[in-house]
PDB file of N, CA and C in Angstrom:
ATOM      1  N   MET A   1      72.979 151.288  53.561  1.00 56.00           N
ATOM      2  CA  MET A   1      73.687 152.058  52.469  1.00 56.00           C
ATOM      3  C   MET A   1      75.700 151.478  52.838  1.00 56.00           C
ATOM      4  N   SER A   2      76.816 150.475  52.101  1.00 71.00           N
ATOM      5  CA  SER A   2      77.640 149.874  52.701  1.00 71.00           C
ATOM      6  C   SER A   2      78.469 151.342  51.364  1.00 71.00           C
ATOM      7  N   ALA A   3      80.205 150.291  52.036  1.00 78.00           N
ATOM      8  CA  ALA A   3      80.631 151.865  51.253  1.00 78.00           C
ATOM      9  C   ALA A   3      80.905 151.722  50.496  1.00 78.00           C
ATOM     10  N   PRO A   4      81.178 152.218  49.560  1.00 89.00           N
ATOM     11  CA  PRO A   4      81.763 152.288  47.788  1.00 89.00           C
ATOM     12  C   PRO A   4      82.285 151.823  47.363  1.00 89.00           C
ATOM     13  N   LEU A   5      82.405 150.575  46.812  1.00 91.00           N
ATOM     14  CA  LEU A   5      84.337 150.092  46.185  1.00 91.00           C
ATOM     15  C   LEU A   5      85.132 150.863  45.114  1.00 91.00           C
ATOM     16  N   ILE A   6      85.532 150.862  45.099  1.00 94.00           N
ATOM     17  CA  ILE A   6      86.612 151.816  44.257  1.00 94.00           C
ATOM     18  C   ILE A   6      87.629 151.488  44.224  1.00 94.00           C
ATOM     19  N   VAL A   7      88.141 151.529  42.791  1.00 95.00           N
ATOM     20  CA  VAL A   7      89.044 150.653  41.661  1.00 95.00           C
ATOM     21  C   VAL A   7      90.050 151.794  41.274  1.00 95.00           C
ATOM     22  N   SER A   8      90.775 152.197  40.853  1.00 96.00           N
ATOM     23  CA  SER A   8      91.630 152.960  40.703  1.00 96.00           C
ATOM     24  C   SER A   8      92.924 152.444  39.447  1.00 96.00           C
ATOM     25  N   ILE A   9      92.775 152.729  38.101  1.00 95.00           N
ATOM     26  CA  ILE A   9      93.426 152.059  37.273  1.00 95.00           C
ATOM     27  C   ILE A   9      94.086 153.132  36.538  1.00 95.00           C
ATOM     28  N   PRO A  10      95.310 152.733  36.573  1.00 95.00           N
ATOM     29  CA  PRO A  10      96.586 154.069  35.897  1.00 95.00           C
ATOM     30  C   PRO A  10      96.591 153.972  34.688  1.00 95.00           C
ATOM     31  N   HIS A  11      96.648 154.476  32.973  1.00 95.00           N
ATOM     32  CA  HIS A  11      96.749 154.172  32.594  1.00 95.00           C
ATOM     33  C   HIS A  11      97.960 155.006  31.435  1.00 95.00           C
ATOM     34  N   SER A  12      98.306 154.430  30.372  1.00 94.00           N
ATOM     35  CA  SER A  12      98.920 155.738  29.406  1.00 94.00           C
ATOM     36  C   SER A  12      98.825 155.812  27.773  1.00 94.00           C
ATOM     37  N   LEU A  13      97.170 155.849  27.725  1.00 94.00           N
ATOM     38  CA  LEU A  13      96.827 156.356  26.526  1.00 94.00           C
ATOM     39  C   LEU A  13      96.796 157.564  26.177  1.00 94.00           C
ATOM     40  N   GLY A  14      95.686 158.889  27.651  1.00 95.00           N
ATOM     41  CA  GLY A  14      95.242 159.692  27.178  1.00 95.00           C
ATOM     42  C   GLY A  14      93.774 159.843  27.681  1.00 95.00           C
ATOM     43  N   ARG A  15      93.427 161.033  28.079  1.00 96.00           N
ATOM     44  CA  ARG A  15      91.878 160.696  28.223  1.00 96.00           C
ATOM     45  C   ARG A  15      91.200 160.014  27.184  1.00 96.00           C
ATOM     46  N   ASP A  16      91.176 160.586  25.774  1.00 94.00           N
ATOM     47  CA  ASP A  16      90.196 160.519  24.546  1.00 94.00           C
ATOM     48  C   ASP A  16      90.721 158.425  24.093  1.00 94.00           C
ATOM     49  N   GLU A  17      91.503 158.852  23.973  1.00 94.00           N
ATOM     50  CA  GLU A  17      91.772 156.923  24.357  1.00 94.00           C
ATOM     51  C   GLU A  17      91.045 155.641  25.158  1.00 94.00           C
ATOM     52  N   ALA A  18      90.834 156.361  26.651  1.00 94.00           N
ATOM     53  CA  ALA A  18      90.937 155.825  27.578  1.00 94.00           C
ATOM     54  C   ALA A  18      89.179 155.408  26.986  1.00 94.00           C
ATOM     55  N   MET A  19      88.908 156.319  27.047  1.00 93.00           N
ATOM     56  CA  MET A  19      87.314 156.707  26.704  1.00 93.00           C
ATOM     57  C   MET A  19      86.757 155.499  25.827  1.00 93.00           C
ATOM     58  N   ARG A  20      87.655 155.515  24.322  1.00 91.00           N
ATOM     59  CA  ARG A  20      87.054 155.430  23.268  1.00 91.00           C
ATOM     60  C   ARG A  20      87.310 153.623  23.587  1.00 91.00           C
ATOM     61  N   ARG A  21      87.931 152.559  24.161  1.00 90.00           N
ATOM     62  CA  ARG A  21      88.005 151.601  25.055  1.00 90.00           C
ATOM     63  C   ARG A  21      87.287 151.081  26.037  1.00 90.00           C
ATOM     64  N   LEU A  22      86.641 152.650  26.042  1.00 90.00           N
ATOM     65  CA  LEU A  22      85.698 152.075  27.731  1.00 90.00           C
ATOM     66  C   LEU A  22      83.971 151.499  26.710  1.00 90.00           C
ATOM     67  N   LYS A  23      84.398 153.139  25.878  1.00 87.00           N
ATOM     68  CA  LYS A  23      82.791 152.839  25.262  1.00 87.00           C
ATOM     69  C   LYS A  23      82.524 151.346  24.950  1.00 87.00           C
ATOM     70  N   THR A  24      83.581 150.654  24.576  1.00 79.00           N
ATOM     71  CA  THR A  24      83.304 149.793  23.906  1.00 79.00           C
ATOM     72  C   THR A  24      83.484 148.263  25.373  1.00 79.00           C
ATOM     73  N   GLY A  25      83.946 148.165  26.372  1.00 72.00           N
ATOM     74  CA  GLY A  25      84.620 147.551  26.839  1.00 72.00           C
ATOM     75  C   GLY A  25      83.051 147.285  27.744  1.00 72.00           C
ATOM     76  N   LEU A  26      82.360 147.818  28.642  1.00 70.00           N
ATOM     77  CA  LEU A  26      81.984 146.813  29.456  1.00 70.00           C
ATOM     78  C   LEU A  26      80.899 146.281  29.337  1.00 70.00           C
ATOM     79  N   SER A  27      80.288 146.330  27.956  1.00 68.00           N
ATOM     80  CA  SER A  27      79.267 145.377  27.184  1.00 68.00           C
ATOM     81  C   SER A  27      80.441 143.598  26.582  1.00 68.00           C
ATOM     82  N   ARG A  28      81.107 143.929  26.127  1.00 69.00           N
ATOM     83  CA  ARG A  28      82.715 143.428  26.089  1.00 69.00           C
ATOM     84  C   ARG A  28      82.943 142.609  27.267  1.00 69.00           C
ATOM     85  N   ALA A  29      82.702 143.113  28.186  1.00 67.00           N
ATOM     86  CA  ALA A  29      83.666 142.297  29.373  1.00 67.00           C
ATOM     87  C   ALA A  29      82.420 141.623  30.194  1.00 67.00           C
ATOM     88  N   THR A  30      81.185 142.182  30.016  1.00 65.00           N
ATOM     89  CA  THR A  30      80.136 141.522  29.806  1.00 65.00           C
ATOM     90  C   THR A  30      79.346 139.927  29.460  1.00 65.00           C
ATOM     91  N   ALA A  31      80.279 140.362  28.771  1.00 68.00           N
ATOM     92  CA  ALA A  31      79.144 139.204  27.357  1.00 68.00           C
ATOM     93  C   ALA A  31      79.606 137.992  28.026  1.00 68.00           C
ATOM     94  N   ASN A  32      81.402 137.840  28.018  1.00 66.00           N
ATOM     95  CA  ASN A  32      81.867 136.772  29.107  1.00 66.00           C
ATOM     96  C   ASN A  32      81.605 136.186  30.602  1.00 66.00           C
ATOM     97  N   LEU A  33      80.564 136.820  30.513  1.00 66.00           N
ATOM     98  CA  LEU A  33      80.075 136.964  32.304  1.00 66.00           C
ATOM     99  C   LEU A  33      78.514 136.793  32.561  1.00 66.00           C
ATOM    100  N   PRO A  34      78.108 135.851  31.748  1.00 68.00           N
ATOM    101  CA  PRO A  34      76.963 135.175  31.687  1.00 68.00           C
ATOM    102  C   PRO A  34      75.337 135.162  33.070  1.00 68.00           C
ATOM    103  N   VAL A  35      76.539 135.784  34.749  1.00 73.00           N
ATOM    104  CA  VAL A  35      75.556 135.702  35.723  1.00 73.00           C
ATOM    105  C   VAL A  35      76.097 136.887  35.560  1.00 73.00           C
ATOM    106  N   MET A  36      75.939 138.252  34.624  1.00 78.00           N
ATOM    107  CA  MET A  36      75.603 139.263  35.024  1.00 78.00           C
ATOM    108  C   MET A  36      75.202 139.921  33.469  1.00 78.00           C
ATOM    109  N   SER A  37      74.613 141.461  33.691  1.00 84.00           N
ATOM    110  CA  SER A  37      73.997 141.439  32.560  1.00 84.00           C
ATOM    111  C   SER A  37      74.005 143.406  33.049  1.00 84.00           C
ATOM    112  N   VAL A  38      74.268 143.973  31.583  1.00 85.00           N
ATOM    113  CA  VAL A  38      74.208 145.988  32.058  1.00 85.00           C
ATOM    114  C   VAL A  38      73.029 146.507  31.643  1.00 85.00           C
ATOM    115  N   GLU A  39      72.389 146.287  32.665  1.00 89.00           N
ATOM    116  CA  GLU A  39      71.286 147.376  32.583  1.00 89.00           C
ATOM    117  C   GLU A  39      70.862 148.849  32.031  1.00 89.00           C
ATOM    118  N   GLU A  40      72.511 149.884  32.398  1.00 92.00           N
ATOM    119  CA  GLU A  40      71.972 150.789  31.775  1.00 92.00           C
ATOM    120  C   GLU A  40      73.394 151.446  31.820  1.00 92.00           C
ATOM    121  N   GLU A  41      73.600 152.327  30.416  1.00 91.00           N
ATOM    122  CA  GLU A  41      75.528 152.615  30.393  1.00 91.00           C
ATOM    123  C   GLU A  41      75.427 154.348  29.983  1.00 91.00           C
ATOM    124  N   ARG A  42      75.469 155.564  30.142  1.00 94.00           N
ATOM    125  CA  ARG A  42      75.221 156.960  30.074  1.00 94.00           C
ATOM    126  C   ARG A  42      76.573 157.084  30.293  1.00 94.00           C
ATOM    127  N   TRP A  43      76.712 157.640  29.066  1.00 95.00           N
ATOM    128  CA  TRP A  43      78.343 158.677  29.761  1.00 95.00           C
ATOM    129  C   TRP A  43      77.755 160.406  29.768  1.00 95.00           C
ATOM    130  N   ASP A  44      78.564 160.888  30.151  1.00 96.00           N
ATOM    131  CA  ASP A  44      78.162 162.207  30.160  1.00 96.00           C
ATOM    132  C   ASP A  44      79.843 162.940  30.614  1.00 96.00           C
ATOM    133  N   ASP A  45      80.363 163.877  29.223  1.00 96.00           N
ATOM    134  CA  ASP A  45      81.645 164.177  29.510  1.00 96.00           C
ATOM    135  C   ASP A  45      82.233 162.829  29.997  1.00 96.00           C
ATOM    136  N   ASN A  46      83.339 162.910  30.846  1.00 96.00           N
ATOM    137  CA  ASN A  46      84.277 162.242  30.506  1.00 96.00           C
ATOM    138  C   ASN A  46      83.528 160.997  32.029  1.00 96.00           C
ATOM    139  N   ARG A  47      82.219 160.846  32.168  1.00 97.00           N
ATOM    140  CA  ARG A  47      81.907 160.111  33.067  1.00 97.00           C
ATOM    141  C   ARG A  47      81.186 159.311  32.555  1.00 97.00           C
ATOM    142  N   MET A  48      80.934 157.560  33.319  1.00 95.00           N
ATOM    143  CA  MET A  48      80.496 156.880  32.631  1.00 95.00           C
ATOM    144  C   MET A  48      79.255 156.375  34.085  1.00 95.00           C
ATOM    145  N   SER A  49      78.544 156.187  33.867  1.00 96.00           N
ATOM    146  CA  SER A  49      77.334 155.997  34.561  1.00 96.00           C
ATOM    147  C   SER A  49      76.639 154.940  34.515  1.00 96.00           C
ATOM    148  N   PHE A  50      77.167 153.135  34.916  1.00 94.00           N
ATOM    149  CA  PHE A  50      76.489 151.895  34.850  1.00 94.00           C
ATOM    150  C   PHE A  50      75.394 151.636  36.284  1.00 94.00           C
ATOM    151  N   ARG A  51      74.627 150.632  35.575  1.00 94.00           N
ATOM    152  CA  ARG A  51      73.920 150.249  36.073  1.00 94.00           C
ATOM    153  C   ARG A  51      73.807 148.823  36.084  1.00 94.00           C
ATOM    154  N   VAL A  52      74.216 147.332  36.732  1.00 89.00           N
ATOM    155  CA  VAL A  52      74.713 145.977  36.338  1.00 89.00           C
ATOM    156  C   VAL A  52      73.433 145.080  36.923  1.00 89.00           C
ATOM    157  N   ARG A  53      72.932 144.500  36.370  1.00 88.00           N
ATOM    158  CA  ARG A  53      72.681 143.394  37.810  1.00 88.00           C
ATOM    159  C   ARG A  53      73.762 142.210  37.570  1.00 88.00           C
ATOM    160  N   ALA A  54      73.705 141.806  38.805  1.00 81.00           N
ATOM    161  CA  ALA A  54      74.281 139.734  39.037  1.00 81.00           C
ATOM    162  C   ALA A  54      72.959 139.234  39.812  1.00 81.00           C
ATOM    163  N   LEU A  55      73.364 138.087  39.756  1.00 80.00           N
ATOM    164  CA  LEU A  55      73.140 136.675  40.879  1.00 80.00           C
ATOM    165  C   LEU A  55      71.905 137.814  41.108  1.00 80.00           C
ATOM    166  N   GLY A  56      70.740 138.155  40.498  1.00 86.00           N
ATOM    167  CA  GLY A  56      69.530 138.990  40.614  1.00 86.00           C
ATOM    168  C   GLY A  56      69.277 140.053  40.963  1.00 86.00           C
ATOM    169  N   GLN A  57      71.423 140.471  41.802  1.00 87.00           N
ATOM    170  CA  GLN A  57      71.336 141.767  42.977  1.00 87.00           C
ATOM    171  C   GLN A  57      71.261 143.456  41.478  1.00 87.00           C
ATOM    172  N   VAL A  58      71.119 144.298  42.062  1.00 91.00           N
ATOM    173  CA  VAL A  58      71.646 145.026  40.853  1.00 91.00           C
ATOM    174  C   VAL A  58      72.593 146.642  41.501  1.00 91.00           C
ATOM    175  N   ALA A  59      73.857 146.703  41.063  1.00 91.00           N
ATOM    176  CA  ALA A  59      75.139 147.024  41.687  1.00 91.00           C
ATOM    177  C   ALA A  59      75.090 148.373  40.511  1.00 91.00           C
ATOM    178  N   ALA A  60      75.205 149.840  41.253  1.00 94.00           N
ATOM    179  CA  ALA A  60      75.392 150.855  40.486  1.00 94.00           C
ATOM    180  C   ALA A  60      76.758 151.635  40.508  1.00 94.00           C
ATOM    181  N   GLY A  61      76.919 152.363  39.816  1.00 95.00           N
ATOM    182  CA  GLY A  61      78.164 152.894  39.902  1.00 95.00           C
ATOM    183  C   GLY A  61      78.577 153.888  38.840  1.00 95.00           C
ATOM    184  N   HIS A  62      79.862 154.581  39.001  1.00 97.00           N
ATOM    185  CA  HIS A  62      80.717 155.656  38.151  1.00 97.00           C
ATOM    186  C   HIS A  62      82.017 154.960  37.643  1.00 97.00           C
ATOM    187  N   VAL A  63      82.028 155.107  35.988  1.00 96.00           N
ATOM    188  CA  VAL A  63      84.044 155.418  35.967  1.00 96.00           C
ATOM    189  C   VAL A  63      84.254 156.775  35.557  1.00 96.00           C
ATOM    190  N   ASP A  64      85.088 156.854  35.784  1.00 98.00           N
ATOM    191  CA  ASP A  64      85.754 158.783  35.381  1.00 98.00           C
ATOM    192  C   ASP A  64      87.004 158.063  34.935  1.00 98.00           C
ATOM    193  N   VAL A  65      86.948 158.801  34.142  1.00 97.00           N
ATOM    194  CA  VAL A  65      88.166 158.893  32.407  1.00 97.00           C
ATOM    195  C   VAL A  65      89.172 160.461  32.413  1.00 97.00           C
ATOM    196  N   GLU A  66      90.047 160.144  33.480  1.00 97.00           N
ATOM    197  CA  GLU A  66      91.207 161.087  33.600  1.00 97.00           C
ATOM    198  C   GLU A  66      91.970 160.920  32.617  1.00 97.00           C
ATOM    199  N   ASP A  67      93.140 161.787  32.248  1.00 96.00           N
ATOM    200  CA  ASP A  67      94.573 161.688  31.334  1.00 96.00           C
ATOM    201  C   ASP A  67      95.426 159.917  31.606  1.00 96.00           C
ATOM    202  N   SER A  68      95.065 159.916  33.188  1.00 96.00           N
ATOM    203  CA  SER A  68      96.321 159.221  33.309  1.00 96.00           C
ATOM    204  C   SER A  68      95.771 157.462  34.118  1.00 96.00           C
ATOM    205  N   HIS A  69      94.369 158.187  34.543  1.00 96.00           N
ATOM    206  CA  HIS A  69      93.501 157.177  35.550  1.00 96.00           C
ATOM    207  C   HIS A  69      92.476 156.903  34.635  1.00 96.00           C
ATOM    208  N   VAL A  70      91.388 155.872  35.195  1.00 96.00           N
ATOM    209  CA  VAL A  70      90.775 155.816  35.306  1.00 96.00           C
ATOM    210  C   VAL A  70      90.819 155.371  36.794  1.00 96.00           C
ATOM    211  N   ARG A  71      89.134 155.993  37.715  1.00 97.00           N
ATOM    212  CA  ARG A  71      88.755 155.267  38.700  1.00 97.00           C
ATOM    213  C   ARG A  71      87.080 155.135  38.282  1.00 97.00           C
ATOM    214  N   VAL A  72      86.864 153.906  39.406  1.00 95.00           N
ATOM    215  CA  VAL A  72      85.371 153.103  39.025  1.00 95.00           C
ATOM    216  C   VAL A  72      85.224 153.143  40.362  1.00 95.00           C
ATOM    217  N   GLU A  73      84.146 153.194  40.415  1.00 96.00           N
ATOM    218  CA  GLU A  73      83.211 153.379  42.116  1.00 96.00           C
ATOM    219  C   GLU A  73      82.013 152.935  41.550  1.00 96.00           C
ATOM    220  N   VAL A  74      81.534 151.319  42.590  1.00 93.00           N
ATOM    221  CA  VAL A  74      80.497 150.933  42.440  1.00 93.00           C
ATOM    222  C   VAL A  74      80.467 150.601  43.910  1.00 93.00           C
ATOM    223  N   THR A  75      78.841 150.664  43.783  1.00 92.00           N
ATOM    224  CA  THR A  75      78.461 150.265  45.572  1.00 92.00           C
ATOM    225  C   THR A  75      77.672 149.412  45.323  1.00 92.00           C
ATOM    226  N   LEU A  76      77.397 147.638  45.982  1.00 88.00           N
ATOM    227  CA  LEU A  76      77.342 146.839  46.123  1.00 88.00           C
ATOM    228  C   LEU A  76      76.443 146.860  46.518  1.00 88.00           C
ATOM    229  N   PRO A  77      75.176 145.513  46.292  1.00 87.00           N
ATOM    230  CA  PRO A  77      74.049 145.348  47.258  1.00 87.00           C
ATOM    231  C   PRO A  77      74.301 144.677  48.495  1.00 87.00           C
ATOM    232  N   TRP A  78      73.849 144.138  49.511  1.00 83.00           N
ATOM    233  CA  TRP A  78      74.500 143.870  50.432  1.00 83.00           C
ATOM    234  C   TRP A  78      75.285 141.881  50.004  1.00 83.00           C
ATOM    235  N   LEU A  79      73.831 142.042  49.390  1.00 77.00           N
ATOM    236  CA  LEU A  79      74.247 140.250  49.495  1.00 77.00           C
ATOM    237  C   LEU A  79      75.064 139.624  48.350  1.00 77.00           C
ATOM    238  N   LEU A  80      75.613 140.851  47.852  1.00 79.00           N
ATOM    239  CA  LEU A  80      76.588 140.518  47.324  1.00 79.00           C
ATOM    240  C   LEU A  80      78.406 141.267  47.717  1.00 79.00           C
ATOM    241  N   GLN A  81      78.099 142.204  48.498  1.00 80.00           N
ATOM    242  CA  GLN A  81      79.304 142.407  49.545  1.00 80.00           C
ATOM    243  C   GLN A  81      79.944 141.324  49.636  1.00 80.00           C
ATOM    244  N   ARG A  82      79.913 140.272  50.012  1.00 79.00           N
ATOM    245  CA  ARG A  82      80.955 139.331  50.805  1.00 79.00           C
ATOM    246  C   ARG A  82      81.606 138.204  48.250  1.00 79.00           C
ATOM    247  N   PHE A  83      81.358 139.286  47.899  1.00 77.00           N
ATOM    248  CA  PHE A  83      82.312 139.212  46.653  1.00 77.00           C
ATOM    249  C   PHE A  83      82.963 140.585  46.226  1.00 77.00           C
ATOM    250  N   ALA A  84      82.958 140.997  46.831  1.00 81.00           N
ATOM    251  CA  ALA A  84      83.374 142.535  46.899  1.00 81.00           C
ATOM    252  C   ALA A  84      85.257 142.398  46.518  1.00 81.00           C
ATOM    253  N   GLU A  85      85.850 141.954  47.089  1.00 82.00           N
ATOM    254  CA  GLU A  85      87.417 141.369  46.914  1.00 82.00           C
ATOM    255  C   GLU A  85      87.137 140.663  45.220  1.00 82.00           C
ATOM    256  N   VAL A  86      86.825 140.193  45.066  1.00 83.00           N
ATOM    257  CA  VAL A  86      86.146 139.122  43.668  1.00 83.00           C
ATOM    258  C   VAL A  86      86.440 140.746  42.586  1.00 83.00           C
ATOM    259  N   ALA A  87      85.115 140.907  42.837  1.00 82.00           N
ATOM    260  CA  ALA A  87      84.644 142.353  42.044  1.00 82.00           C
ATOM    261  C   ALA A  87      85.590 142.962  42.079  1.00 82.00           C
ATOM    262  N   GLN A  88      86.094 143.336  42.703  1.00 86.00           N
ATOM    263  CA  GLN A  88      88.013 144.851  42.956  1.00 86.00           C
ATOM    264  C   GLN A  88      88.728 143.980  42.182  1.00 86.00           C
ATOM    265  N   ALA A  89      89.276 142.824  41.809  1.00 87.00           N
ATOM    266  CA  ALA A  89      89.688 142.482  41.596  1.00 87.00           C
ATOM    267  C   ALA A  89      89.829 142.387  39.654  1.00 87.00           C
ATOM    268  N   ALA A  90      88.557 141.970  40.031  1.00 84.00           N
ATOM    269  CA  ALA A  90      88.095 141.594  37.790  1.00 84.00           C
ATOM    270  C   ALA A  90      87.655 142.684  37.788  1.00 84.00           C
ATOM    271  N   ILE A  91      87.928 143.661  38.423  1.00 85.00           N
ATOM    272  CA  ILE A  91      87.496 144.585  37.913  1.00 85.00           C
ATOM    273  C   ILE A  91      88.627 145.355  37.174  1.00 85.00           C
ATOM    274  N   ARG A  92      89.826 145.281  37.744  1.00 87.00           N
ATOM    275  CA  ARG A  92      91.073 145.787  37.985  1.00 87.00           C
ATOM    276  C   ARG A  92      92.250 145.210  36.691  1.00 87.00           C
ATOM    277  N   LYS A  93      91.537 143.786  36.870  1.00 88.00           N
ATOM    278  CA  LYS A  93      91.655 143.449  35.635  1.00 88.00           C
ATOM    279  C   LYS A  93      91.659 143.419  34.355  1.00 88.00           C
ATOM    280  N   ARG A  94      90.420 143.647  34.583  1.00 85.00           N
ATOM    281  CA  ARG A  94      89.204 144.493  33.062  1.00 85.00           C
ATOM    282  C   ARG A  94      89.243 145.244  32.635  1.00 85.00           C
ATOM    283  N   GLY A  95      90.311 146.278  33.775  1.00 87.00           N
ATOM    284  CA  GLY A  95      90.558 147.636  32.704  1.00 87.00           C
ATOM    285  C   GLY A  95      92.053 147.706  32.784  1.00 87.00           C
ATOM    286  N   GLN A  96      92.857 146.813  33.479  1.00 88.00           N
ATOM    287  CA  GLN A  96      93.857 146.741  32.754  1.00 88.00           C
ATOM    288  C   GLN A  96      93.830 146.035  31.388  1.00 88.00           C
ATOM    289  N   LEU A  97      92.879 145.041  31.145  1.00 86.00           N
ATOM    290  CA  LEU A  97      93.233 144.932  30.001  1.00 86.00           C
ATOM    291  C   LEU A  97      93.129 145.313  28.487  1.00 86.00           C
ATOM    292  N   LEU A  98      91.625 146.160  28.743  1.00 85.00           N
ATOM    293  CA  LEU A  98      91.036 147.279  28.331  1.00 85.00           C
ATOM    294  C   LEU A  98      92.306 148.853  27.743  1.00 85.00           C
ATOM    295  N   LEU A  99      93.022 149.019  29.282  1.00 90.00           N
ATOM    296  CA  LEU A  99      94.299 150.428  28.902  1.00 90.00           C
ATOM    297  C   LEU A  99      95.466 149.979  28.364  1.00 90.00           C
ATOM    298  N   THR A 100      96.135 148.625  28.221  1.00 86.00           N
ATOM    299  CA  THR A 100      97.068 148.484  27.960  1.00 86.00           C
ATOM    300  C   THR A 100      96.957 148.682  26.314  1.00 86.00           C
ATOM    301  N   LYS A 101      98.371 149.957  26.436  1.00 68.00           N
ATOM    302  CA  LYS A 101      98.724 150.218  25.119  1.00 68.00           C
ATOM    303  C   LYS A 101      98.761 149.064  24.586  1.00 68.00           C
ATOM    304  N   ARG A 102      98.482 148.705  23.144  1.00 65.00           N
ATOM    305  CA  ARG A 102      98.062 147.664  21.562  1.00 65.00           C
ATOM    306  C   ARG A 102      99.342 148.575  20.351  1.00 65.00           C
TER     307      ARG A 102
END
């Protein structure tokens, strides 16, 4: 098993607003990526557990929403490890877009 990919995204929205935005954000984010689909998304308090499929491979992880940051942890299957840096940058960019004050 590979080491998890971890991304921390700061925000100034507060926990409740960040969670509200993220609850609709995963499905919207993957809608623009035809090679990726959400297989499971489950919320338990401020933690979302998820499983996504990309290029025929399944990646699973969780998102912890805090007052000042969101921490994303995802374990990529070995076939997707070569895309870890790209995935990390994409997660950070999408997260910042969702969590930017409007």
